[in-house]
Amino acid sequence: MAASVFDRDSYLRALVRAGAGGLLFGMPLLYTMEVWWSGFVLPWWKVLLVLGIGAFFVSAFTRIEGFRRDRTLGEVAEDAAVSFGIGIAIATVMLVVLGQLDSGSSLREWVGMIALETVPVAIGASVARALLGERGGGGDGSSIEPGAWGQAIVAAGGALFFALNVAPTDEPVLIGIGNRWWLNVVLLAATIPVTFGIVFYADFRGSHRRRREKGSVSPTLTPAGETMISLAAAFAVSALLLWLFGRLGSGTGFATAVDQIISLGFVAAIGAAAARLLL
Amino acid sequence: VRSRHWIEWLVLACSVGVVAALFVLLVYDGLTRMGDPRLRVVLSAPVRQDSAWVVPLSLRNDGSAAAAGVDVEVTLSTGGGQTSSTVTIAFAPGGSEVEAGVLFDENPSLGRLEPRVLGYELP
């Protein structure tokens, strides 16, 4: 049992980095009034569900890169809890400073708003650690190839992370139902090449080049396979978010539902495609 | 398992604490407060403001669901007849209290004030 030395400076720096990432990625939603309202308008179990989905993806991102390099499942849970702790602290302070919570607010307003605003901040904190963390050290250049499920989870995480900024607002509904039908078809048609372009040609971090050199043959790791996974994840996440924020329900017509999923799906697909290559 | 530094313990304990508190409070509030919006209006004493009189009111929602676009009407009955003023309140979250006011041209203290919620929308 060799006890490794605790490096206080680097631990605190990782905390500050996570907080900065949380602020950076969470800020658009902290300044979105539809999210404040959703905090008390949504039924409590939907707020809980948003928290649960957030916890799942925070854990997934934490698994990729955490505060410490030697991570067991317990440590992943620990780091995810710290991400949420940072998220709750930032969301609470910001909502009070922005005047959305005060002594006149009910318990439901406090917990609902803090819970919803915590999710993007916590995801931002975990993504910041995954993306902006110090690389290298003991690693071999991070070359664990994800399986199809891993890919789908990362793509869905990126879709969620990106689409969450837009889903609670009125715009996807407005675009979805207000747009001419053929423009929605154009948007849907554009989603596919844009996703493919990001996955294949942009090739952030050169992951495809690395794989080609290694002669990777798995069909889910080809550009077409990854594009399909990204699109599937994007449209699934869009439908889920629209339902969570009350845009889709039993009273929504089929065409309206499809139009909304297309308009939000474009946003989600960009996130899904980029996440596949960034993470 | 290596031993943790006290800073790590502190950060972890605080994080688990606030996460647990948020979870418990959300479930507690969800399970104890049931049903549709339950709205009631409480009037305060009229205040003179330039040429008009303001009747401050607070709209309380004792239900769990939020109400949007709540129309509140306050009727003033005096010997000379009835006048009413209305105000629309954008959001009344469950368990909350929203402050508003209605205006009258004559002194409301000379008659009887009756508040009424006309309707609302479920957001």
Short mmCIF file of C-alpha atoms in Angstrom, two decimals, chain A residues 90-260:
data_model
loop_
_atom_site.label_atom_id
_atom_site.label_comp_id
_atom_site.label_asym_id
_atom_site.label_seq_id
_atom_site.Cartn_x
_atom_site.Cartn_y
_atom_site.Cartn_z
CA ILE A 90 -21.98 28.17 -8.69
CA ALA A 91 -25.68 27.85 -9.63
CA THR A 92 -26.82 29.00 -6.19
CA VAL A 93 -24.51 32.01 -6.02
CA MET A 94 -25.31 33.06 -9.61
CA LEU A 95 -29.11 32.73 -9.21
CA VAL A 96 -28.99 34.86 -6.04
CA VAL A 97 -26.71 37.46 -7.61
CA LEU A 98 -28.90 37.59 -10.74
CA GLY A 99 -31.90 38.25 -8.49
CA GLN A 100 -33.82 35.10 -9.38
CA LEU A 101 -33.83 33.65 -5.87
CA ASP A 102 -34.46 35.64 -2.72
CA SER A 103 -36.18 35.38 0.66
CA GLY A 104 -39.60 35.51 -1.07
CA SER A 105 -38.92 32.44 -3.22
CA SER A 106 -40.57 29.18 -2.23
CA LEU A 107 -38.62 26.01 -1.40
CA ARG A 108 -39.71 24.63 -4.77
CA GLU A 109 -38.25 27.63 -6.61
CA TRP A 110 -34.96 27.27 -4.74
CA VAL A 111 -34.47 23.55 -5.31
CA GLY A 112 -35.99 23.47 -8.81
CA MET A 113 -33.95 26.35 -10.22
CA ILE A 114 -30.72 25.29 -8.51
CA ALA A 115 -31.19 21.68 -9.66
CA LEU A 116 -31.76 22.63 -13.32
CA GLU A 117 -28.94 25.19 -13.44
CA THR A 118 -26.56 22.80 -11.68
CA VAL A 119 -26.66 20.28 -14.52
CA PRO A 120 -24.99 22.39 -17.27
CA VAL A 121 -22.46 23.78 -14.79
CA ALA A 122 -21.55 20.30 -13.52
CA ILE A 123 -21.31 18.94 -17.07
CA GLY A 124 -19.15 21.96 -17.96
CA ALA A 125 -16.91 21.26 -14.96
CA SER A 126 -16.42 17.63 -15.95
CA VAL A 127 -15.87 18.47 -19.62
CA ALA A 128 -13.35 21.14 -18.65
CA ARG A 129 -11.41 18.53 -16.72
CA ALA A 130 -11.65 16.09 -19.62
CA LEU A 131 -10.66 18.63 -22.28
CA LEU A 132 -8.63 21.30 -20.58
CA GLY A 133 -6.84 19.08 -18.10
CA GLU A 134 -3.12 18.56 -18.15
CA ARG A 135 -2.37 15.74 -20.51
CA GLY A 136 0.28 13.13 -20.53
CA GLY A 137 2.13 12.25 -17.37
CA GLY A 138 1.67 8.53 -16.87
CA GLY A 139 -0.56 8.08 -19.94
CA ASP A 140 0.44 6.59 -23.26
CA GLY A 141 -1.31 9.29 -25.26
CA SER A 142 -4.82 8.14 -24.35
CA SER A 143 -5.55 5.47 -26.89
CA ILE A 144 -8.38 3.40 -25.53
CA GLU A 145 -10.70 2.88 -28.48
CA PRO A 146 -14.29 3.08 -27.32
CA GLY A 147 -16.76 0.37 -28.31
CA ALA A 148 -20.05 1.13 -30.07
CA TRP A 149 -21.80 1.77 -26.74
CA GLY A 150 -18.99 3.99 -25.52
CA GLN A 151 -19.20 5.95 -28.77
CA ALA A 152 -22.96 6.30 -28.47
CA ILE A 153 -22.63 7.55 -24.88
CA VAL A 154 -19.97 10.10 -25.80
CA ALA A 155 -22.02 11.25 -28.82
CA ALA A 156 -25.16 11.54 -26.70
CA GLY A 157 -23.17 13.46 -24.07
CA GLY A 158 -22.00 15.94 -26.69
CA ALA A 159 -25.51 16.24 -28.10
CA LEU A 160 -26.94 16.85 -24.64
CA PHE A 161 -24.22 19.31 -23.73
CA PHE A 162 -24.81 21.37 -26.87
CA ALA A 163 -28.59 21.02 -27.26
CA LEU A 164 -29.20 21.81 -23.59
CA ASN A 165 -28.35 25.43 -24.37
CA VAL A 166 -31.22 25.64 -26.85
CA ALA A 167 -33.79 23.05 -25.73
CA PRO A 168 -35.44 25.03 -22.89
CA THR A 169 -35.93 28.16 -25.04
CA ASP A 170 -38.89 28.85 -27.31
CA GLU A 171 -36.80 28.91 -30.48
CA PRO A 172 -36.78 25.19 -31.41
CA VAL A 173 -40.59 25.20 -31.17
CA LEU A 174 -40.84 28.46 -33.10
CA ILE A 175 -38.51 27.24 -35.84
CA GLY A 176 -39.99 23.75 -35.91
CA ILE A 177 -43.63 24.75 -36.27
CA GLY A 178 -43.22 28.19 -37.85
CA ASN A 179 -40.83 27.26 -40.61
CA ARG A 180 -41.97 26.35 -44.12
CA TRP A 181 -42.06 22.58 -44.47
CA TRP A 182 -39.44 22.46 -47.21
CA LEU A 183 -37.00 24.53 -45.13
CA ASN A 184 -37.28 21.89 -42.40
CA VAL A 185 -36.47 19.30 -45.05
CA VAL A 186 -33.42 21.37 -46.03
CA LEU A 187 -32.37 21.58 -42.37
CA LEU A 188 -32.71 17.82 -41.97
CA ALA A 189 -30.82 17.24 -45.22
CA ALA A 190 -28.05 19.58 -44.05
CA THR A 191 -27.71 17.76 -40.73
CA ILE A 192 -26.27 14.67 -42.38
CA PRO A 193 -23.37 16.22 -44.39
CA VAL A 194 -22.54 18.66 -41.58
CA THR A 195 -22.25 15.79 -39.10
CA PHE A 196 -20.22 13.75 -41.56
CA GLY A 197 -17.99 16.75 -42.25
CA ILE A 198 -17.26 17.32 -38.58
CA VAL A 199 -16.67 13.63 -37.89
CA PHE A 200 -14.49 12.99 -40.92
CA TYR A 201 -12.93 16.10 -42.43
CA ALA A 202 -12.54 18.31 -39.36
CA ASP A 203 -10.96 15.36 -37.56
CA PHE A 204 -10.08 17.36 -34.45
CA ARG A 205 -7.11 15.87 -32.63
CA GLY A 206 -6.41 13.64 -35.63
CA SER A 207 -8.23 10.62 -34.24
CA HIS A 208 -9.07 9.24 -37.68
CA ARG A 209 -5.54 9.66 -38.92
CA ARG A 210 -4.32 7.74 -35.87
CA ARG A 211 -6.82 4.97 -36.49
CA ARG A 212 -5.99 4.70 -40.19
CA GLU A 213 -2.35 4.37 -39.31
CA LYS A 214 -3.23 1.64 -36.83
CA GLY A 215 -5.47 -0.06 -39.41
CA SER A 216 -8.62 0.04 -37.31
CA VAL A 217 -11.41 -1.90 -39.03
CA SER A 218 -14.42 -1.80 -36.70
CA PRO A 219 -17.45 -0.65 -38.75
CA THR A 220 -18.60 1.66 -35.96
CA LEU A 221 -15.27 3.48 -36.12
CA THR A 222 -15.54 4.33 -39.81
CA PRO A 223 -16.73 7.87 -40.65
CA ALA A 224 -20.06 6.54 -41.95
CA GLY A 225 -20.55 4.45 -38.82
CA GLU A 226 -19.67 7.35 -36.54
CA THR A 227 -21.96 9.68 -38.50
CA MET A 228 -24.85 7.25 -38.04
CA ILE A 229 -24.17 6.92 -34.31
CA SER A 230 -23.91 10.70 -33.93
CA LEU A 231 -27.18 11.28 -35.81
CA ALA A 232 -29.04 8.60 -33.86
CA ALA A 233 -27.76 9.99 -30.56
CA ALA A 234 -28.59 13.56 -31.61
CA PHE A 235 -32.21 12.87 -32.56
CA ALA A 236 -32.78 10.68 -29.49
CA VAL A 237 -31.36 13.37 -27.19
CA SER A 238 -33.43 16.06 -28.96
CA ALA A 239 -36.65 14.12 -28.44
CA LEU A 240 -35.74 13.47 -24.79
CA LEU A 241 -34.94 17.12 -24.07
CA LEU A 242 -38.07 18.40 -25.82
CA TRP A 243 -40.16 15.98 -23.75
CA LEU A 244 -38.36 16.90 -20.51
CA PHE A 245 -39.01 20.61 -21.05
CA GLY A 246 -42.65 20.02 -21.89
CA ARG A 247 -42.44 20.68 -25.64
CA LEU A 248 -43.46 17.16 -26.58
CA GLY A 249 -46.32 15.37 -24.90
CA SER A 250 -49.48 13.43 -25.51
CA GLY A 251 -51.12 16.58 -26.88
CA THR A 252 -48.43 17.26 -29.48
CA GLY A 253 -49.30 16.43 -33.09
CA PHE A 254 -47.01 14.06 -34.97
CA ALA A 255 -45.88 16.64 -37.58
CA THR A 256 -45.22 19.24 -34.87
CA ALA A 257 -43.13 16.73 -32.92
CA VAL A 258 -41.08 15.78 -35.98
CA ASP A 259 -40.51 19.44 -36.93
CA GLN A 260 -39.27 20.29 -33.44
#
